[in-house]
PDB file of C-alpha atoms in Angstrom:
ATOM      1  CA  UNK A 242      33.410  47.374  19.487  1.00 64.00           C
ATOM      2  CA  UNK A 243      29.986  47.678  17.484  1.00 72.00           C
ATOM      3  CA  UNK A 244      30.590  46.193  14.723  1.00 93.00           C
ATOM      4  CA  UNK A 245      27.062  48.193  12.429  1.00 97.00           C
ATOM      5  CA  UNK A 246      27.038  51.976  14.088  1.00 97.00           C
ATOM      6  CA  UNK A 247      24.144  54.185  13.149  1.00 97.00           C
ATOM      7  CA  UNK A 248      24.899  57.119  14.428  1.00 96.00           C
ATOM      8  CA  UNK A 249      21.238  58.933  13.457  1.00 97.00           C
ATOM      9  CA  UNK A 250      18.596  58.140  15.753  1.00 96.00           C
ATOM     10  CA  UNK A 251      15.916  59.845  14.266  1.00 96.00           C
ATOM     11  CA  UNK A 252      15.887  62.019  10.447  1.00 96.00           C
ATOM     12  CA  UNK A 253      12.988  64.047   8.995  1.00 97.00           C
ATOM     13  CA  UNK A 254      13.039  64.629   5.237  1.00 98.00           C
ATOM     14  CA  UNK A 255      10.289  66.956   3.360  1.00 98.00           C
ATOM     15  CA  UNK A 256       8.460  64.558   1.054  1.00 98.00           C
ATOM     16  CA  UNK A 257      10.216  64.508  -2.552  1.00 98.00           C
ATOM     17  CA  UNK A 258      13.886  65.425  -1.257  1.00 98.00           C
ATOM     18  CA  UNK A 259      16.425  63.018  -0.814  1.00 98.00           C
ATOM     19  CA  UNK A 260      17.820  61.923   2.523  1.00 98.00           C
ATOM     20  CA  UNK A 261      20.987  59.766   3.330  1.00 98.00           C
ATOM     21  CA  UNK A 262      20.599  57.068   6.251  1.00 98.00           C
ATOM     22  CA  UNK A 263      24.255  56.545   7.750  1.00 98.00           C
ATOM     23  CA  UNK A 264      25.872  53.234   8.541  1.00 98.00           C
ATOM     24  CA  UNK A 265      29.610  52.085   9.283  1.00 98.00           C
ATOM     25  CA  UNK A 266      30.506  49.007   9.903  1.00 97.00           C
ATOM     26  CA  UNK A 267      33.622  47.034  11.235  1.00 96.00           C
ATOM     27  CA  UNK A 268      35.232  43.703  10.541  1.00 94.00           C
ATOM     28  CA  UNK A 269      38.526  41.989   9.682  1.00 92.00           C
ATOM     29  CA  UNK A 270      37.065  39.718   7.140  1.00 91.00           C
ATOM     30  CA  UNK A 271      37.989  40.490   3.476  1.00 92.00           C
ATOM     31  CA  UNK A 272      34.518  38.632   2.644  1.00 91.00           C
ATOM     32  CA  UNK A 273      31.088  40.747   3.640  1.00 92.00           C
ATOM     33  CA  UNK A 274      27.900  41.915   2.141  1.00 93.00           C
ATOM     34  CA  UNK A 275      25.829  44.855   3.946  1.00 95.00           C
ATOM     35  CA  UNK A 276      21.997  44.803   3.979  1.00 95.00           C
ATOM     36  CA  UNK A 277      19.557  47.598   4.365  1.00 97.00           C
ATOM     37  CA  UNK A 278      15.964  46.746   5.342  1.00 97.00           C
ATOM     38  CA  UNK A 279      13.177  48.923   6.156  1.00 98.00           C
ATOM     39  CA  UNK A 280      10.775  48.120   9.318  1.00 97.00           C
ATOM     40  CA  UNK A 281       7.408  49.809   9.617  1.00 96.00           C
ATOM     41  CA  UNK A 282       5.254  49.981  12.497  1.00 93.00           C
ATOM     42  CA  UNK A 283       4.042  46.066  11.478  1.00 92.00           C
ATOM     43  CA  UNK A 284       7.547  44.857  12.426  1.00 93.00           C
ATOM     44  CA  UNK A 285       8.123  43.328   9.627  1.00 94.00           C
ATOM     45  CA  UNK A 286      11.758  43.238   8.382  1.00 95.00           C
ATOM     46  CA  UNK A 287      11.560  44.534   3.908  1.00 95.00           C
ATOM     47  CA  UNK A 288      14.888  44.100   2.376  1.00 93.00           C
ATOM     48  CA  UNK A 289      15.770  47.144   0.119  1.00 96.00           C
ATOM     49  CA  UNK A 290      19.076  46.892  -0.768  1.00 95.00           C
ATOM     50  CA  UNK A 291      22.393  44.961  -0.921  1.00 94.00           C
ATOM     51  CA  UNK A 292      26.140  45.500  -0.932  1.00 95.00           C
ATOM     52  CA  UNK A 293      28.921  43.114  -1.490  1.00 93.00           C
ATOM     53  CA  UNK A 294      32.416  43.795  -0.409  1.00 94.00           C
ATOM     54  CA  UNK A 295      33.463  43.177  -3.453  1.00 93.00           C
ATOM     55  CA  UNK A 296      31.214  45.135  -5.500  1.00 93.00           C
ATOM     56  CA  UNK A 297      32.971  47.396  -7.856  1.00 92.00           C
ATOM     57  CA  UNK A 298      29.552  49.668  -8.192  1.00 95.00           C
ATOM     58  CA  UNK A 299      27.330  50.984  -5.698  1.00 97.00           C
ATOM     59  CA  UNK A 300      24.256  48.769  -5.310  1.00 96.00           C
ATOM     60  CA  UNK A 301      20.868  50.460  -6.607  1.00 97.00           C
ATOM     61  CA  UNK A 302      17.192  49.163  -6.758  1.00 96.00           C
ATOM     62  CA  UNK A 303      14.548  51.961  -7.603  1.00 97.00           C
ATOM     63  CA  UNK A 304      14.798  54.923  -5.349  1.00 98.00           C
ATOM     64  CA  UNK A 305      17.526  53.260  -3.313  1.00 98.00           C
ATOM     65  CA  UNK A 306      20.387  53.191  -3.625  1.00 98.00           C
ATOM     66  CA  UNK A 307      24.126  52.550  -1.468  1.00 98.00           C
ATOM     67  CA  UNK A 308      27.170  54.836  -0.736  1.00 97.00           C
ATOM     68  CA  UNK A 309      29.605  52.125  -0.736  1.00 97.00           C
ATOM     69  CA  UNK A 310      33.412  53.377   0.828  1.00 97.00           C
ATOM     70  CA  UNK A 311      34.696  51.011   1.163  1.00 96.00           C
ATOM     71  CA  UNK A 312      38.435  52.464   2.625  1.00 96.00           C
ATOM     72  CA  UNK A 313      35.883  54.539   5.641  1.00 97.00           C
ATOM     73  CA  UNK A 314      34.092  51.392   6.233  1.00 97.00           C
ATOM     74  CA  UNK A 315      30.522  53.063   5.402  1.00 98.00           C
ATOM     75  CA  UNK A 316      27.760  52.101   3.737  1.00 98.00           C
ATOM     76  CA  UNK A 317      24.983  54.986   3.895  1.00 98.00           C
ATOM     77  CA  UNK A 318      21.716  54.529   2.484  1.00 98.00           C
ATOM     78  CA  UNK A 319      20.110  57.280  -0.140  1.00 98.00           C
ATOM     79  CA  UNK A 320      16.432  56.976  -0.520  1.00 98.00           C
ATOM     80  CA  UNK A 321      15.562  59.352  -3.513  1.00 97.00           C
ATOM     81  CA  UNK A 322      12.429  61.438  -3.546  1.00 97.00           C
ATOM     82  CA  UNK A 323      11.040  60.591  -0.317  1.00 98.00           C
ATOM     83  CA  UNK A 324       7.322  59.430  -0.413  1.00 98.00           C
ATOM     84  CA  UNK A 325       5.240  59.339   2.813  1.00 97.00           C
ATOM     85  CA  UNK A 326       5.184  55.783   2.665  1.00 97.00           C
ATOM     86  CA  UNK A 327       8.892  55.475   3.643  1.00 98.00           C
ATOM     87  CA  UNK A 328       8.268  56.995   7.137  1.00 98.00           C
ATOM     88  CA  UNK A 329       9.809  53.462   9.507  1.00 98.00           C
ATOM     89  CA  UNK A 330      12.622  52.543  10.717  1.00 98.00           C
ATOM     90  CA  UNK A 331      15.570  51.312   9.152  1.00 98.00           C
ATOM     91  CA  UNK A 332      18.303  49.524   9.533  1.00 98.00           C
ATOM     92  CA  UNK A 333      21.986  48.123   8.107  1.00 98.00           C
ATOM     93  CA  UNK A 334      23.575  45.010   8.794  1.00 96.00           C
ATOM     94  CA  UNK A 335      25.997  42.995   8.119  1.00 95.00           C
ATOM     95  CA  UNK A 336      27.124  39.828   6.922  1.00 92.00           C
ATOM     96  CA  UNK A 337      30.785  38.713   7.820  1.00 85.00           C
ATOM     97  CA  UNK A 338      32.018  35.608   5.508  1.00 77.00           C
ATOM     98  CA  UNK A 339      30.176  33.037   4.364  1.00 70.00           C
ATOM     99  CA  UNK A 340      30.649  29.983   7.008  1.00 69.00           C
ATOM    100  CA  UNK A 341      27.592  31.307   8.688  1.00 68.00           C
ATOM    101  CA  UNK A 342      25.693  31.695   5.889  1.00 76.00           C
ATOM    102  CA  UNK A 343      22.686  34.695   6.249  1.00 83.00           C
ATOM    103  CA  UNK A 344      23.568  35.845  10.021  1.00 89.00           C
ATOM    104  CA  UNK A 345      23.362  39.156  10.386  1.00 93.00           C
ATOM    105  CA  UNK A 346      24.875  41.863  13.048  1.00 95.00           C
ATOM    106  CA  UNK A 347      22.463  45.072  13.019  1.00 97.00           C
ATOM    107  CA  UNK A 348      22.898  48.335  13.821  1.00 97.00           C
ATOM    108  CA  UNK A 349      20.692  50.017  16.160  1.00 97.00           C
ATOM    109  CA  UNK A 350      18.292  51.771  13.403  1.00 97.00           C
ATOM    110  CA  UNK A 351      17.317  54.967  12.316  1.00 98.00           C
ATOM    111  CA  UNK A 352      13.284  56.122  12.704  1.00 98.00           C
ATOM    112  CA  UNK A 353      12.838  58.530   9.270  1.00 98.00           C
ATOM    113  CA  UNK A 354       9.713  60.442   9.338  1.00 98.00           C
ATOM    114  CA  UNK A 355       8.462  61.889   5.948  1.00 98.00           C
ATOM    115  CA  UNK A 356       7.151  65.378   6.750  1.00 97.00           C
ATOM    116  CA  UNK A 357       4.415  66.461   3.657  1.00 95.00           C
TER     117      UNK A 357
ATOM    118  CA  UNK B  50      12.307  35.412  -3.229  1.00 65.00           C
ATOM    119  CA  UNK B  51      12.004  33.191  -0.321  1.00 71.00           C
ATOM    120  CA  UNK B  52       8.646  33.028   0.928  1.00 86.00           C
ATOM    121  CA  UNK B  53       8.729  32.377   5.099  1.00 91.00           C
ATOM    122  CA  UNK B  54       5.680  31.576   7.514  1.00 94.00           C
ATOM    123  CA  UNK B  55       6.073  33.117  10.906  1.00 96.00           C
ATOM    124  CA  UNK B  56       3.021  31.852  12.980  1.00 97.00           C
ATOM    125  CA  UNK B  57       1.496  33.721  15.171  1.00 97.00           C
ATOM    126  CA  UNK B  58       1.763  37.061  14.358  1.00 96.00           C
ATOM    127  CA  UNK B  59       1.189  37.932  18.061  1.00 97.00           C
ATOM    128  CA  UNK B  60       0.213  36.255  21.131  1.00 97.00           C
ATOM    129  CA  UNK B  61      -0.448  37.157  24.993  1.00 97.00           C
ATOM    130  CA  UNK B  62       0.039  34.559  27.620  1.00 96.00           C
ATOM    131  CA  UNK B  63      -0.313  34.463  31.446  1.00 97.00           C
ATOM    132  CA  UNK B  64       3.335  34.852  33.318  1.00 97.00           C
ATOM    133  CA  UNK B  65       4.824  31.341  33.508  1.00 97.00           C
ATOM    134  CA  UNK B  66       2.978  29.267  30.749  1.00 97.00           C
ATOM    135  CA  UNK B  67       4.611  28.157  27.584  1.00 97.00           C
ATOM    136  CA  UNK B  68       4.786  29.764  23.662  1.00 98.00           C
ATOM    137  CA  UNK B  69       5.423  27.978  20.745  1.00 98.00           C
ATOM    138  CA  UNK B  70       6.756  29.838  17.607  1.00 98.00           C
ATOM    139  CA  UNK B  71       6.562  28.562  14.380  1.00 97.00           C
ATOM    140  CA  UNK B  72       8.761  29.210  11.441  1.00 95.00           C
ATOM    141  CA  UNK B  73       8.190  27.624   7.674  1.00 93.00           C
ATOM    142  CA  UNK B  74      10.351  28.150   4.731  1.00 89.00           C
ATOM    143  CA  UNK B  75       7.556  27.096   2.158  1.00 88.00           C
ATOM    144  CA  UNK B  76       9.583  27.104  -0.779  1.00 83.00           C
ATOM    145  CA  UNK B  77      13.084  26.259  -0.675  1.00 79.00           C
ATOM    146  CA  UNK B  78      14.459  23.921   1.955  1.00 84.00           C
ATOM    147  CA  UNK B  79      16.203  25.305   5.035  1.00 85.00           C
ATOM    148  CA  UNK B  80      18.721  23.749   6.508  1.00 86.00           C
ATOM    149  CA  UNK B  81      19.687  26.519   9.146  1.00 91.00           C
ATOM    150  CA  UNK B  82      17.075  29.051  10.544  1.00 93.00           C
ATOM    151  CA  UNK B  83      18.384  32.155  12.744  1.00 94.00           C
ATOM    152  CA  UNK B  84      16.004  33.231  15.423  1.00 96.00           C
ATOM    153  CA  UNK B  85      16.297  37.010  16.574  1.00 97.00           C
ATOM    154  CA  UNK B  86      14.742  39.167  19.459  1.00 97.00           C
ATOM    155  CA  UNK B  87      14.257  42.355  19.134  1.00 97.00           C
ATOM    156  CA  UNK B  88      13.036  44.641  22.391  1.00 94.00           C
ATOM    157  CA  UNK B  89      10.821  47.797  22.153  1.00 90.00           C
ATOM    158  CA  UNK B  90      12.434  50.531  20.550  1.00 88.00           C
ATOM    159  CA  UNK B  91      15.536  48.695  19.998  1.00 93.00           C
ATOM    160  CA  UNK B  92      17.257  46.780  17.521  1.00 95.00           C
ATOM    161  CA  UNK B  93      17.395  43.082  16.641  1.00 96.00           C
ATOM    162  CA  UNK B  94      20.151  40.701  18.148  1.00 96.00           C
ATOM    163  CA  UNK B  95      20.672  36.994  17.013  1.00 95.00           C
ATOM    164  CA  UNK B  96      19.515  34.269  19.872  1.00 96.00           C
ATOM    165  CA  UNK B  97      20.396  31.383  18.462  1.00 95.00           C
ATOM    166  CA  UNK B  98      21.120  29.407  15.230  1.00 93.00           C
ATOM    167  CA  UNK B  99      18.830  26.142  14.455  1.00 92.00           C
ATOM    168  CA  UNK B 100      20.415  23.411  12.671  1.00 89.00           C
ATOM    169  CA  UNK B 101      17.649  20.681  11.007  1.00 87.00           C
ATOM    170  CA  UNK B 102      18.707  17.599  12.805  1.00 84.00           C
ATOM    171  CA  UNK B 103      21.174  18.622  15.353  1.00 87.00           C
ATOM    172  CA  UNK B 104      21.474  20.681  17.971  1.00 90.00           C
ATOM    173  CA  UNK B 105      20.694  24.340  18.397  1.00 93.00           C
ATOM    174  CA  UNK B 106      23.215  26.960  19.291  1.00 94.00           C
ATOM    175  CA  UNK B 107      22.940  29.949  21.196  1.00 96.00           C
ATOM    176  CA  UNK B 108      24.402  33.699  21.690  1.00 95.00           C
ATOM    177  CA  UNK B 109      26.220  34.558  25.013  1.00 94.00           C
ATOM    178  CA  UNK B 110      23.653  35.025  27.263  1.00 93.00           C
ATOM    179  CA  UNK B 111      20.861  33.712  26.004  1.00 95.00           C
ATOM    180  CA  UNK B 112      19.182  30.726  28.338  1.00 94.00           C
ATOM    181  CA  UNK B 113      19.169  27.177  26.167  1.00 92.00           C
ATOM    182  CA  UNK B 114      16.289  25.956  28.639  1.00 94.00           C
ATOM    183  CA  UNK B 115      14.438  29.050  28.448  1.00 96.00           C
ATOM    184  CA  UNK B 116      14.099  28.977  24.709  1.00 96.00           C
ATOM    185  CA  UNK B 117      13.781  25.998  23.255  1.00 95.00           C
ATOM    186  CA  UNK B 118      14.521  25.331  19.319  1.00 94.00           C
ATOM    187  CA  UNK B 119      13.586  22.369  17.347  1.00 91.00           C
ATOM    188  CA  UNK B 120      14.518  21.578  13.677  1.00 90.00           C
ATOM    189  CA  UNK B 121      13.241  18.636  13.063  1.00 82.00           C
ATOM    190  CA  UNK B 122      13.001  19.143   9.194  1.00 88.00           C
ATOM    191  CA  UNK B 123      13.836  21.349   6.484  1.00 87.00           C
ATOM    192  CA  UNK B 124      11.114  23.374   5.991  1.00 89.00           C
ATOM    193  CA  UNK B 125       9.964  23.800   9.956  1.00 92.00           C
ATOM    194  CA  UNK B 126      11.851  25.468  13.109  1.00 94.00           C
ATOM    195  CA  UNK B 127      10.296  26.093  16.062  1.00 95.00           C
ATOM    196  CA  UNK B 128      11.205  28.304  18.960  1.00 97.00           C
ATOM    197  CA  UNK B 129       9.305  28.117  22.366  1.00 97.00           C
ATOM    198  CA  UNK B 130       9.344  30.383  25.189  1.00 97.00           C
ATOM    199  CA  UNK B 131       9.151  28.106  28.336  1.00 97.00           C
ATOM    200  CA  UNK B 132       7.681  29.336  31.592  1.00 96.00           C
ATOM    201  CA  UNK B 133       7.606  32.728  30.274  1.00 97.00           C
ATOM    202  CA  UNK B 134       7.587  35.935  32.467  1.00 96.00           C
ATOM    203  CA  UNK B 135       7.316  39.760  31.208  1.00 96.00           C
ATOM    204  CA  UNK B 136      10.979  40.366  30.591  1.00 95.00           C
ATOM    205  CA  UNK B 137      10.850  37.823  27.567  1.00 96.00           C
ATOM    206  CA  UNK B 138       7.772  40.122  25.956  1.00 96.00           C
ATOM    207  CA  UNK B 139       9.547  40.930  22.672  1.00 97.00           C
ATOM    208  CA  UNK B 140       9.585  40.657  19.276  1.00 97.00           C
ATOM    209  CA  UNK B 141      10.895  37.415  17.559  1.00 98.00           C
ATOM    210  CA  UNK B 142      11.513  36.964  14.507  1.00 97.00           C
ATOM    211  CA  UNK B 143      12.979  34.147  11.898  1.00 96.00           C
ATOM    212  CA  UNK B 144      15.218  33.847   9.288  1.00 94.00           C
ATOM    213  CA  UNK B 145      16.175  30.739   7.280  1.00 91.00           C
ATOM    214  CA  UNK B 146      19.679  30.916   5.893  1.00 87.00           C
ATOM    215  CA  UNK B 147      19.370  30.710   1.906  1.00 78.00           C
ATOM    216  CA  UNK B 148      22.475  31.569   1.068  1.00 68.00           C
ATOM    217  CA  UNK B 149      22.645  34.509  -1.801  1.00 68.00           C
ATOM    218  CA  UNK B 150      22.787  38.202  -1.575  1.00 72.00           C
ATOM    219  CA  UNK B 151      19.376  38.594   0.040  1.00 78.00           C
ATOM    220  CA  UNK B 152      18.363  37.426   3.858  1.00 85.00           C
ATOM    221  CA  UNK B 153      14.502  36.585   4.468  1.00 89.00           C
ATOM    222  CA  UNK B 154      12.920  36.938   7.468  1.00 93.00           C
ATOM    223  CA  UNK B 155       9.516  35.985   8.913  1.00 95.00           C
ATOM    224  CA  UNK B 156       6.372  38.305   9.768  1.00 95.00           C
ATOM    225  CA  UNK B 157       7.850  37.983  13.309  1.00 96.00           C
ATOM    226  CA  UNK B 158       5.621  37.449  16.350  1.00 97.00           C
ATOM    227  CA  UNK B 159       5.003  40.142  19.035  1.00 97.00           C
ATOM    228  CA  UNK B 160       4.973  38.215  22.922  1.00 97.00           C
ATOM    229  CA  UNK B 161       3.315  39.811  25.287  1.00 97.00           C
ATOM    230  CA  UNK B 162       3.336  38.354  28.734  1.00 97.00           C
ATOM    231  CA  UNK B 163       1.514  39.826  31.499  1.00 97.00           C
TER     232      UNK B 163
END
């Protein structure tokens, strides 16, 4: 079973609106944190926002910020007033425990395109 | 927060030579460094998990003598693509474990092999 499911392959958003990136996620382990990074064309991997399982409040930095439900097992993304800057691909992962430290399981991304 | 050295950003080699990857955590001291692939258009899956002084471990499928990792200290983990052929052009990318609520990750490198 995938354990990070992004069901949205592809989103367009009208620059200034807000648009929601979706992400569930599966696991048995009491103990997880979600990740959302953004990747532009560069490849390089910019961390944007994080969510611990046991979080009481929805993680928020700037014009991110996470739908944390946590009894559906989702953790959707909401970027806030879209810029033309946040046209890449994103994705959500997840971290199960702590043994392992940092390693992540990803899901398979979603390309946003900011339309002006 | 963490500052990571991927080196090179890209490289092109002939069909079975060798790559070398390098990874640096320049300012905090990693002890474990997770090396991921990630194919066009796709997304990124773990290969294997470097330990600094022991041996390397790898994900189901992934060849050990393909892709070799050394961790020979705390701050430096190398991958390197042996005899490499055009199914291993990819992206690869690093990430030192550092523990906290945030996961760094190197510039990556883009192999092409033709």
């Amino acid at each position: 079973a995938q354990k990070i499911t992004q069901t949205q392959p592809g989103m367009f958003v009208q620059e200034k609106e807000a648009v929601t990136l979706d992400c569930t996620y599966d696991t048995s382990d009491p103990s997880y944190g979600l990740f959302w990074y953004k990747q532009p064309s560069s490849g390089e991997m910019i961390f944007l926002i994080y969510q611990g399982s046991y979080d009481q409040q929805n993680a928020t930095e700037g014009r991110y910020s996470l739908n944390f439900q946590k009894a559906r097992k989702s953790a959707n993304l909401v970027i806030s007033a879209s810029q033309l800057g946040d046209s890449a691909m994103y994705f959500c992962a997840m971290r199960e425990g702590f043994v392992y430290g940092n390693k992540l399981v990803f899901g398979a991304g979603t390309i946003l395109r900011v339309k002006s | 927060g963490a500052v990571v050295s991927q080196h090179p950003s890209w490289v092109i080699c002939k069909s079975g030579t060798s790559v070398k990857i390098e990874c640096r955590s320049l300012d905090f001291q990693a002890t474990t460094m997770f090396w991921y692939r990630q194919f066009p258009k796709q997304s990124l899956m773990l290969m294997a998990t470097s330990n600094e002084g022991s041996k390397a471990t790898y994900e189901q499928g992934v060849e050990k003598d393909k892709f070799l990792i050394n961790h020979a200290s705390l701050t430096l983990s190398t991958l390197t693509v042996t005899s490499a052929h055009p199914e291993d052009s990819s992206f690869y990318i690093c990430s030192p474990n550092y523990g906290g609520t945030e996961a760094f990750f190197g510039q990556g490198t883009r192999l092409t092999v033709v």
